[in-house]
PDB file of C-alpha atoms in Angstrom:
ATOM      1  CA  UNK A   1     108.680  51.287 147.452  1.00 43.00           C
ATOM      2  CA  UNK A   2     108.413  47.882 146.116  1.00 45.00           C
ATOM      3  CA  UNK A   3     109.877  47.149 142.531  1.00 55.00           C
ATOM      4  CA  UNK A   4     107.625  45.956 140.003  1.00 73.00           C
ATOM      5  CA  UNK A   5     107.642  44.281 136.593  1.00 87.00           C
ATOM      6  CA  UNK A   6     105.964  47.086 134.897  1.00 93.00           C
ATOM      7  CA  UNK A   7     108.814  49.301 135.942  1.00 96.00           C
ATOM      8  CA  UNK A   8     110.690  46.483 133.862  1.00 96.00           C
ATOM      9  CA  UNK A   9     108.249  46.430 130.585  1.00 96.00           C
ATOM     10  CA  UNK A  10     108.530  50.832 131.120  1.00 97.00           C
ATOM     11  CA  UNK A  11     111.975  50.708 130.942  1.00 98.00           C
ATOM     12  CA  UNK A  12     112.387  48.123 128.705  1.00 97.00           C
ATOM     13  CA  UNK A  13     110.190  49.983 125.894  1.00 98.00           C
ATOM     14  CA  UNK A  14     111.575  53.427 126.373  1.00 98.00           C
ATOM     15  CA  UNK A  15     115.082  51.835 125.540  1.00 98.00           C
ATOM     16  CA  UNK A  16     113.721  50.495 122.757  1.00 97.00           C
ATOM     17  CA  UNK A  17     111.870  53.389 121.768  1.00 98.00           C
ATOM     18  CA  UNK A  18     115.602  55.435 122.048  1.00 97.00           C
ATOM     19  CA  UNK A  19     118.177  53.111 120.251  1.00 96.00           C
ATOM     20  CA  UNK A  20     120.004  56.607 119.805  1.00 96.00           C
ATOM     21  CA  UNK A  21     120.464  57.269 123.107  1.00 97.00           C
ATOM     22  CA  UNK A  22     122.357  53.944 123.914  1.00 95.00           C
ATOM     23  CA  UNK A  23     123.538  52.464 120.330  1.00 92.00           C
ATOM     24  CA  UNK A  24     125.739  49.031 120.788  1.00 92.00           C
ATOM     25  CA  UNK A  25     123.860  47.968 124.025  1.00 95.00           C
ATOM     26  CA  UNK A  26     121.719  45.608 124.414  1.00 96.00           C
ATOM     27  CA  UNK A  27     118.762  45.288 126.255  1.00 97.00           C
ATOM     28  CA  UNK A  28     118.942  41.732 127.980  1.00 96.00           C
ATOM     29  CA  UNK A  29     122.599  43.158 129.458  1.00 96.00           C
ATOM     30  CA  UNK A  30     121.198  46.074 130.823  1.00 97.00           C
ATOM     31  CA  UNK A  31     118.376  43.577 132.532  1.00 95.00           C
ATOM     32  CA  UNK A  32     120.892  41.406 133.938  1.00 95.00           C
ATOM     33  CA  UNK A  33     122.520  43.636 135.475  1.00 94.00           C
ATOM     34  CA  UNK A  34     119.126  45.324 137.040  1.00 95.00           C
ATOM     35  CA  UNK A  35     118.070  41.739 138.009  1.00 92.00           C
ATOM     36  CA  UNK A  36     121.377  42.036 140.311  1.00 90.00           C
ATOM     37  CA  UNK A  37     120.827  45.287 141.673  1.00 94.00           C
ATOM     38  CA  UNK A  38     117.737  45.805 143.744  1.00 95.00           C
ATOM     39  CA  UNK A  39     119.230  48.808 144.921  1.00 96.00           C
ATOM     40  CA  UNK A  40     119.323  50.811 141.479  1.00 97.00           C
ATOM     41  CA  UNK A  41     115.777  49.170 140.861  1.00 97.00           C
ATOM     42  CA  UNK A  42     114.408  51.088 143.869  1.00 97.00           C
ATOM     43  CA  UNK A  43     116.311  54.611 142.719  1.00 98.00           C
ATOM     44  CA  UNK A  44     114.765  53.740 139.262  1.00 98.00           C
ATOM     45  CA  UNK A  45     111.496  53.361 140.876  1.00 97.00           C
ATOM     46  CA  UNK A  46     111.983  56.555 142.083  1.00 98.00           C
ATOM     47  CA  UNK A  47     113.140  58.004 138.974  1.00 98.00           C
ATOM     48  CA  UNK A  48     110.418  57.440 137.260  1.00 98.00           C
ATOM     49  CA  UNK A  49     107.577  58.342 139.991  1.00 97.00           C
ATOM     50  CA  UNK A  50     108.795  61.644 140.077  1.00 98.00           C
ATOM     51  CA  UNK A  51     108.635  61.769 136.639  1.00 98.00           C
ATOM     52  CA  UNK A  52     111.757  61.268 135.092  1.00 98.00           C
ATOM     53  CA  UNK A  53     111.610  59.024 132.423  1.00 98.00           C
ATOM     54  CA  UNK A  54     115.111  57.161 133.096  1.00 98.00           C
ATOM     55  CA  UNK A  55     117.086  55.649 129.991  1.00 98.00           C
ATOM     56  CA  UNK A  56     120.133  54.288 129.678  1.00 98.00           C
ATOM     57  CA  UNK A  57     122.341  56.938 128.163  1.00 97.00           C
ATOM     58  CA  UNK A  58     126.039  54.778 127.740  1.00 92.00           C
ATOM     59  CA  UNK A  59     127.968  52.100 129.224  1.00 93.00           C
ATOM     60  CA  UNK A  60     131.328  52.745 130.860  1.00 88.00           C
ATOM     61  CA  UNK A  61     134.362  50.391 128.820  1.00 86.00           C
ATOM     62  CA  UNK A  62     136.149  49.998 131.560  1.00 91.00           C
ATOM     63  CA  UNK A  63     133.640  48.874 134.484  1.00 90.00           C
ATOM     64  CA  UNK A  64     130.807  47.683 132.661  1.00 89.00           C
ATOM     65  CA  UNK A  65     128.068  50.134 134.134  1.00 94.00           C
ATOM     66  CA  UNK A  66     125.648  51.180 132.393  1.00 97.00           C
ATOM     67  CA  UNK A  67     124.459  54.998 132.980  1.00 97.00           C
ATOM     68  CA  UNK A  68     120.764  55.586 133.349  1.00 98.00           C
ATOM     69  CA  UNK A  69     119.659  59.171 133.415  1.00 98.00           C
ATOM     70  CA  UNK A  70     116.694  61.229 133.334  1.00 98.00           C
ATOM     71  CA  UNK A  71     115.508  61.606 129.603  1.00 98.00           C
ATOM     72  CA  UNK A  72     111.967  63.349 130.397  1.00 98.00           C
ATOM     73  CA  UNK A  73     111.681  66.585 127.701  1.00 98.00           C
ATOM     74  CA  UNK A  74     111.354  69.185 130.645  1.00 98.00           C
ATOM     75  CA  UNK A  75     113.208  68.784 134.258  1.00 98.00           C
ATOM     76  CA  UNK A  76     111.516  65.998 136.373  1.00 98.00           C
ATOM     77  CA  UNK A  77     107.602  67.577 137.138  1.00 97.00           C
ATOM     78  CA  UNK A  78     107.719  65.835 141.052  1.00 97.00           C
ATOM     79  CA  UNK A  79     111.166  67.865 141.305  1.00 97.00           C
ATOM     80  CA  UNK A  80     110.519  70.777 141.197  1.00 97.00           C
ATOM     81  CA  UNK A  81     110.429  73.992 143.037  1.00 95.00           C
ATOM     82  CA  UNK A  82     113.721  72.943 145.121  1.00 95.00           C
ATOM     83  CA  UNK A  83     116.345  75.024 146.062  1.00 96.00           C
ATOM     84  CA  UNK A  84     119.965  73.594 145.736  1.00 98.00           C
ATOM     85  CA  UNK A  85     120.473  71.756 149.485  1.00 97.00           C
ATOM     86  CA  UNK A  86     120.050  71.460 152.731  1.00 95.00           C
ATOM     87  CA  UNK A  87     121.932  73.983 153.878  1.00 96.00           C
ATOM     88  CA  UNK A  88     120.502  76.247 150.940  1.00 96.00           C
ATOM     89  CA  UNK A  89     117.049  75.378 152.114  1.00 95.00           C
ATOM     90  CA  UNK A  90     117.585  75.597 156.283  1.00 94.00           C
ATOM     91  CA  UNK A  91     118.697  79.062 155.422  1.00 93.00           C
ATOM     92  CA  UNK A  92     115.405  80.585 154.541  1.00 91.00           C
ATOM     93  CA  UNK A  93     113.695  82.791 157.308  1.00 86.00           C
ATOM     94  CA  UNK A  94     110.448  82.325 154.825  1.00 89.00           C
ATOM     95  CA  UNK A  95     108.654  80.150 152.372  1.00 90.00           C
ATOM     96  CA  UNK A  96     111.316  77.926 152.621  1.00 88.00           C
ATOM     97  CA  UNK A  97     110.670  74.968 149.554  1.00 90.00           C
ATOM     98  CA  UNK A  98     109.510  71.297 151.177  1.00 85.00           C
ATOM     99  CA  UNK A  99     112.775  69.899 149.505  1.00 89.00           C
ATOM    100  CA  UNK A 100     116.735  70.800 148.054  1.00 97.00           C
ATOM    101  CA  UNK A 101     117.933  69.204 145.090  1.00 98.00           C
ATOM    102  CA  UNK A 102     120.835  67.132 146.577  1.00 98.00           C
ATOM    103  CA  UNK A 103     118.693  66.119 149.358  1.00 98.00           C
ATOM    104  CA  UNK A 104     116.067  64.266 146.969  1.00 98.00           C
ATOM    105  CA  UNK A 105     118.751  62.948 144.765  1.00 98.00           C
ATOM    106  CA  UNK A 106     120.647  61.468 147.724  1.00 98.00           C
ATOM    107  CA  UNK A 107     117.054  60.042 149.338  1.00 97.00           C
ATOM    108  CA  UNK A 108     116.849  58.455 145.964  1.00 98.00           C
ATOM    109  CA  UNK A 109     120.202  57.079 145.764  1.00 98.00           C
ATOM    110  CA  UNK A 110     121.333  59.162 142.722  1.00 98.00           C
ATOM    111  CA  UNK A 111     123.760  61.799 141.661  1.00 98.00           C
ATOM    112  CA  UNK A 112     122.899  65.052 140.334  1.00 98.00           C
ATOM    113  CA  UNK A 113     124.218  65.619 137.005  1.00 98.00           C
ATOM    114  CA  UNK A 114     127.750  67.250 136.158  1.00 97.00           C
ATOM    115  CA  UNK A 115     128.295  70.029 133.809  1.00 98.00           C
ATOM    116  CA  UNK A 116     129.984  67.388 131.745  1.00 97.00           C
ATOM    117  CA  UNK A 117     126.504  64.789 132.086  1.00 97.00           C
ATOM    118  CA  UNK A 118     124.278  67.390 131.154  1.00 98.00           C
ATOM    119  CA  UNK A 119     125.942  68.032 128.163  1.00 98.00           C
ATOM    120  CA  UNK A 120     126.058  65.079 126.757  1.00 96.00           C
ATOM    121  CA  UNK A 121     122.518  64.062 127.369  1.00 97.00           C
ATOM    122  CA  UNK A 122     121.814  67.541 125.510  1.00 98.00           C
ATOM    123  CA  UNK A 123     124.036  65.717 122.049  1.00 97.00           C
ATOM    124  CA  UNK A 124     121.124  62.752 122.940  1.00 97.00           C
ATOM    125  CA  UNK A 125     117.663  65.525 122.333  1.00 96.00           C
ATOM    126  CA  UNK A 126     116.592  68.686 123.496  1.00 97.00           C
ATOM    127  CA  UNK A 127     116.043  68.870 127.049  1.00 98.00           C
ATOM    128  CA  UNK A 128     114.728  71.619 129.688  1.00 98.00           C
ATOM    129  CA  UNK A 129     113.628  74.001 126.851  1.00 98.00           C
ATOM    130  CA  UNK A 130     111.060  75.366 129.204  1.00 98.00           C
ATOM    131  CA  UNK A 131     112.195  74.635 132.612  1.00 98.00           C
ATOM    132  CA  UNK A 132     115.945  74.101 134.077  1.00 98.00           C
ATOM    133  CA  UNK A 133     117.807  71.864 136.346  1.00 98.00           C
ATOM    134  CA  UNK A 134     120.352  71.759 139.200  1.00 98.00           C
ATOM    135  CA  UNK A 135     123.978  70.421 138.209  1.00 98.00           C
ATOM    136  CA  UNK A 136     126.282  69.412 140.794  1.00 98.00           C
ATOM    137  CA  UNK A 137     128.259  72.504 142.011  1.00 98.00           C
ATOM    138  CA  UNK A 138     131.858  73.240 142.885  1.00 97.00           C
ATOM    139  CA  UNK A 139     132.427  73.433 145.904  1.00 97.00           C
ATOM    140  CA  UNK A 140     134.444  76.896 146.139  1.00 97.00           C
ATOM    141  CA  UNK A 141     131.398  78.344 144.308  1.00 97.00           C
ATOM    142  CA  UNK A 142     129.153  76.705 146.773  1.00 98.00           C
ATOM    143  CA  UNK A 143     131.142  78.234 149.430  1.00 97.00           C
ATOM    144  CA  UNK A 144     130.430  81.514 148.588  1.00 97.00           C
ATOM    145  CA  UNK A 145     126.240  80.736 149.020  1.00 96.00           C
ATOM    146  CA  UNK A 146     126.142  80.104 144.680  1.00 97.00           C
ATOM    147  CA  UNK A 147     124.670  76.905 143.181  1.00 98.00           C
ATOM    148  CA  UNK A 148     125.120  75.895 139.031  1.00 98.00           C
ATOM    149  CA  UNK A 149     122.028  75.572 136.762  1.00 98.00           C
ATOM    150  CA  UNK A 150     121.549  74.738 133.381  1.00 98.00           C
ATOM    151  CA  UNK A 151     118.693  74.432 130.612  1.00 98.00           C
ATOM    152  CA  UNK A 152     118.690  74.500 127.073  1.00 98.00           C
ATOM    153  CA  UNK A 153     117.713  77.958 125.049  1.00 98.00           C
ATOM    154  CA  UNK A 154     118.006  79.194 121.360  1.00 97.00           C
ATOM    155  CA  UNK A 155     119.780  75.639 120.923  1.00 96.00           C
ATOM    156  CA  UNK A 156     122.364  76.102 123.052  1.00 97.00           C
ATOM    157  CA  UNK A 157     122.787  74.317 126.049  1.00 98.00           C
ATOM    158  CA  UNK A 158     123.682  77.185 129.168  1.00 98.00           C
ATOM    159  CA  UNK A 159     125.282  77.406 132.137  1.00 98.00           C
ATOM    160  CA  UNK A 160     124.147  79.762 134.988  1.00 97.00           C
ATOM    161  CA  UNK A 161     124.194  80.363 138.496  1.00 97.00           C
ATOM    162  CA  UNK A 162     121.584  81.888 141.419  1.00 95.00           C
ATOM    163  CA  UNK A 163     121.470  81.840 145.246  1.00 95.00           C
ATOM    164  CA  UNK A 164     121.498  78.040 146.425  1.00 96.00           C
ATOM    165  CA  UNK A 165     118.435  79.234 148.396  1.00 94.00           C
ATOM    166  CA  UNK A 166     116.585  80.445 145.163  1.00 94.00           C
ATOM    167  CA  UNK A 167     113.931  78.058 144.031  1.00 93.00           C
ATOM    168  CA  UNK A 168     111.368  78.480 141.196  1.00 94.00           C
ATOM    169  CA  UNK A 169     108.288  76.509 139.990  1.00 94.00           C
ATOM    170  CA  UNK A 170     110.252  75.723 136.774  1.00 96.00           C
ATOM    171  CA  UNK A 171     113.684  74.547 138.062  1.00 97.00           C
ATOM    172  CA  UNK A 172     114.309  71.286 139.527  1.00 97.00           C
ATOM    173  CA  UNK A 173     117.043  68.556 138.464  1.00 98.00           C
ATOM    174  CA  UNK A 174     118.081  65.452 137.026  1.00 98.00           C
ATOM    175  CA  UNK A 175     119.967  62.520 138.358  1.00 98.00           C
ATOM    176  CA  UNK A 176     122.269  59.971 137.314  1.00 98.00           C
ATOM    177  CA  UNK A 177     122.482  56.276 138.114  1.00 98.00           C
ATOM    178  CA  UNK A 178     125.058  53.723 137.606  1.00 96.00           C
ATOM    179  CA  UNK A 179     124.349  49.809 137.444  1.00 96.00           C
TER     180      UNK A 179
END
């Protein structure tokens, strides 16, 4: 999927659109650094097909990165309906979902979210108010067939868990990218 420059001009005017989101950076770094990565410019691509809205969210001090994420008001709309992976979705005997969470977000060359992520894009707007998302999920709790799920209700940000086989209409999940 071929990069193009009105992935560029998208990007470009939803960071401006968000100063709050990513006070003290500027722009033309953040494009620099793209310009060197066509890598992250494909995942990006991908991002924002499935309908994620990407925005830079901070830069790490100590590296330089910048740390796009998905910013879209409700969990990514060509996300959806996955269960958590692929052992989660081999597992079904029937209507087993198309797709798993950690298997899109690893085709895309992204991370799913942490606990810790998701609540900090939460201090940056209200997010998954209607739907909920996939966080990445310990792996003693994935052991025991669980998977970690969050969403935002009665302005609180929560933290649940289902069967990493479960998958609904209104769950799906968002990534994390770092250039």
């Amino acid at each position: 999927m071929p990069t193009s420059p009105a992935l560029l001009q998208t990007l470009k005017a939803r960071f401006e659109a968000n100063i709050h989101r990513h006070a003290g950076v500027a722009w033309s770094d953040v494009q620099t650094k793209l310009a060197g990565d066509p890598a992250a410019l494909r995942s990006l691509q991908k991002m924002e097909a499935t309908g994620g809205e990407p925005d830079v969210i901070g830069q790490a001090r100590a590296s330089g990165h910048f740390l796009f994420c998905d910013c879209s008001p409700e969990s990514p709309v060509g996300r959806r309906s996955t269960c958590y992976d692929a052992e989660a979705r081999l597992s079904r005997k029937e209507n087993r979902p198309e797709g798993s969470a950690a298997e899109m977000a690893s085709t895309m060359g992204i991370e799913l979210l942490t606990e810790a992520q998701y609540r900090e894009l939460q201090k940056l707007g209200e997010f998954d108010t209607k739907t909920s998302s996939w966080i990445q999920t310990p792996a003693d709790v994935r052991a025991l067939g669980g998977a970690l799920f969050c969403d935002r209700r009665y302005g609180k940000v929560f933290v649940y868990h289902n069967g990493a086989q479960s998958y609904y209409a209104a769950r799906g999940f968002r990534g994390a990218l770092r250039v």
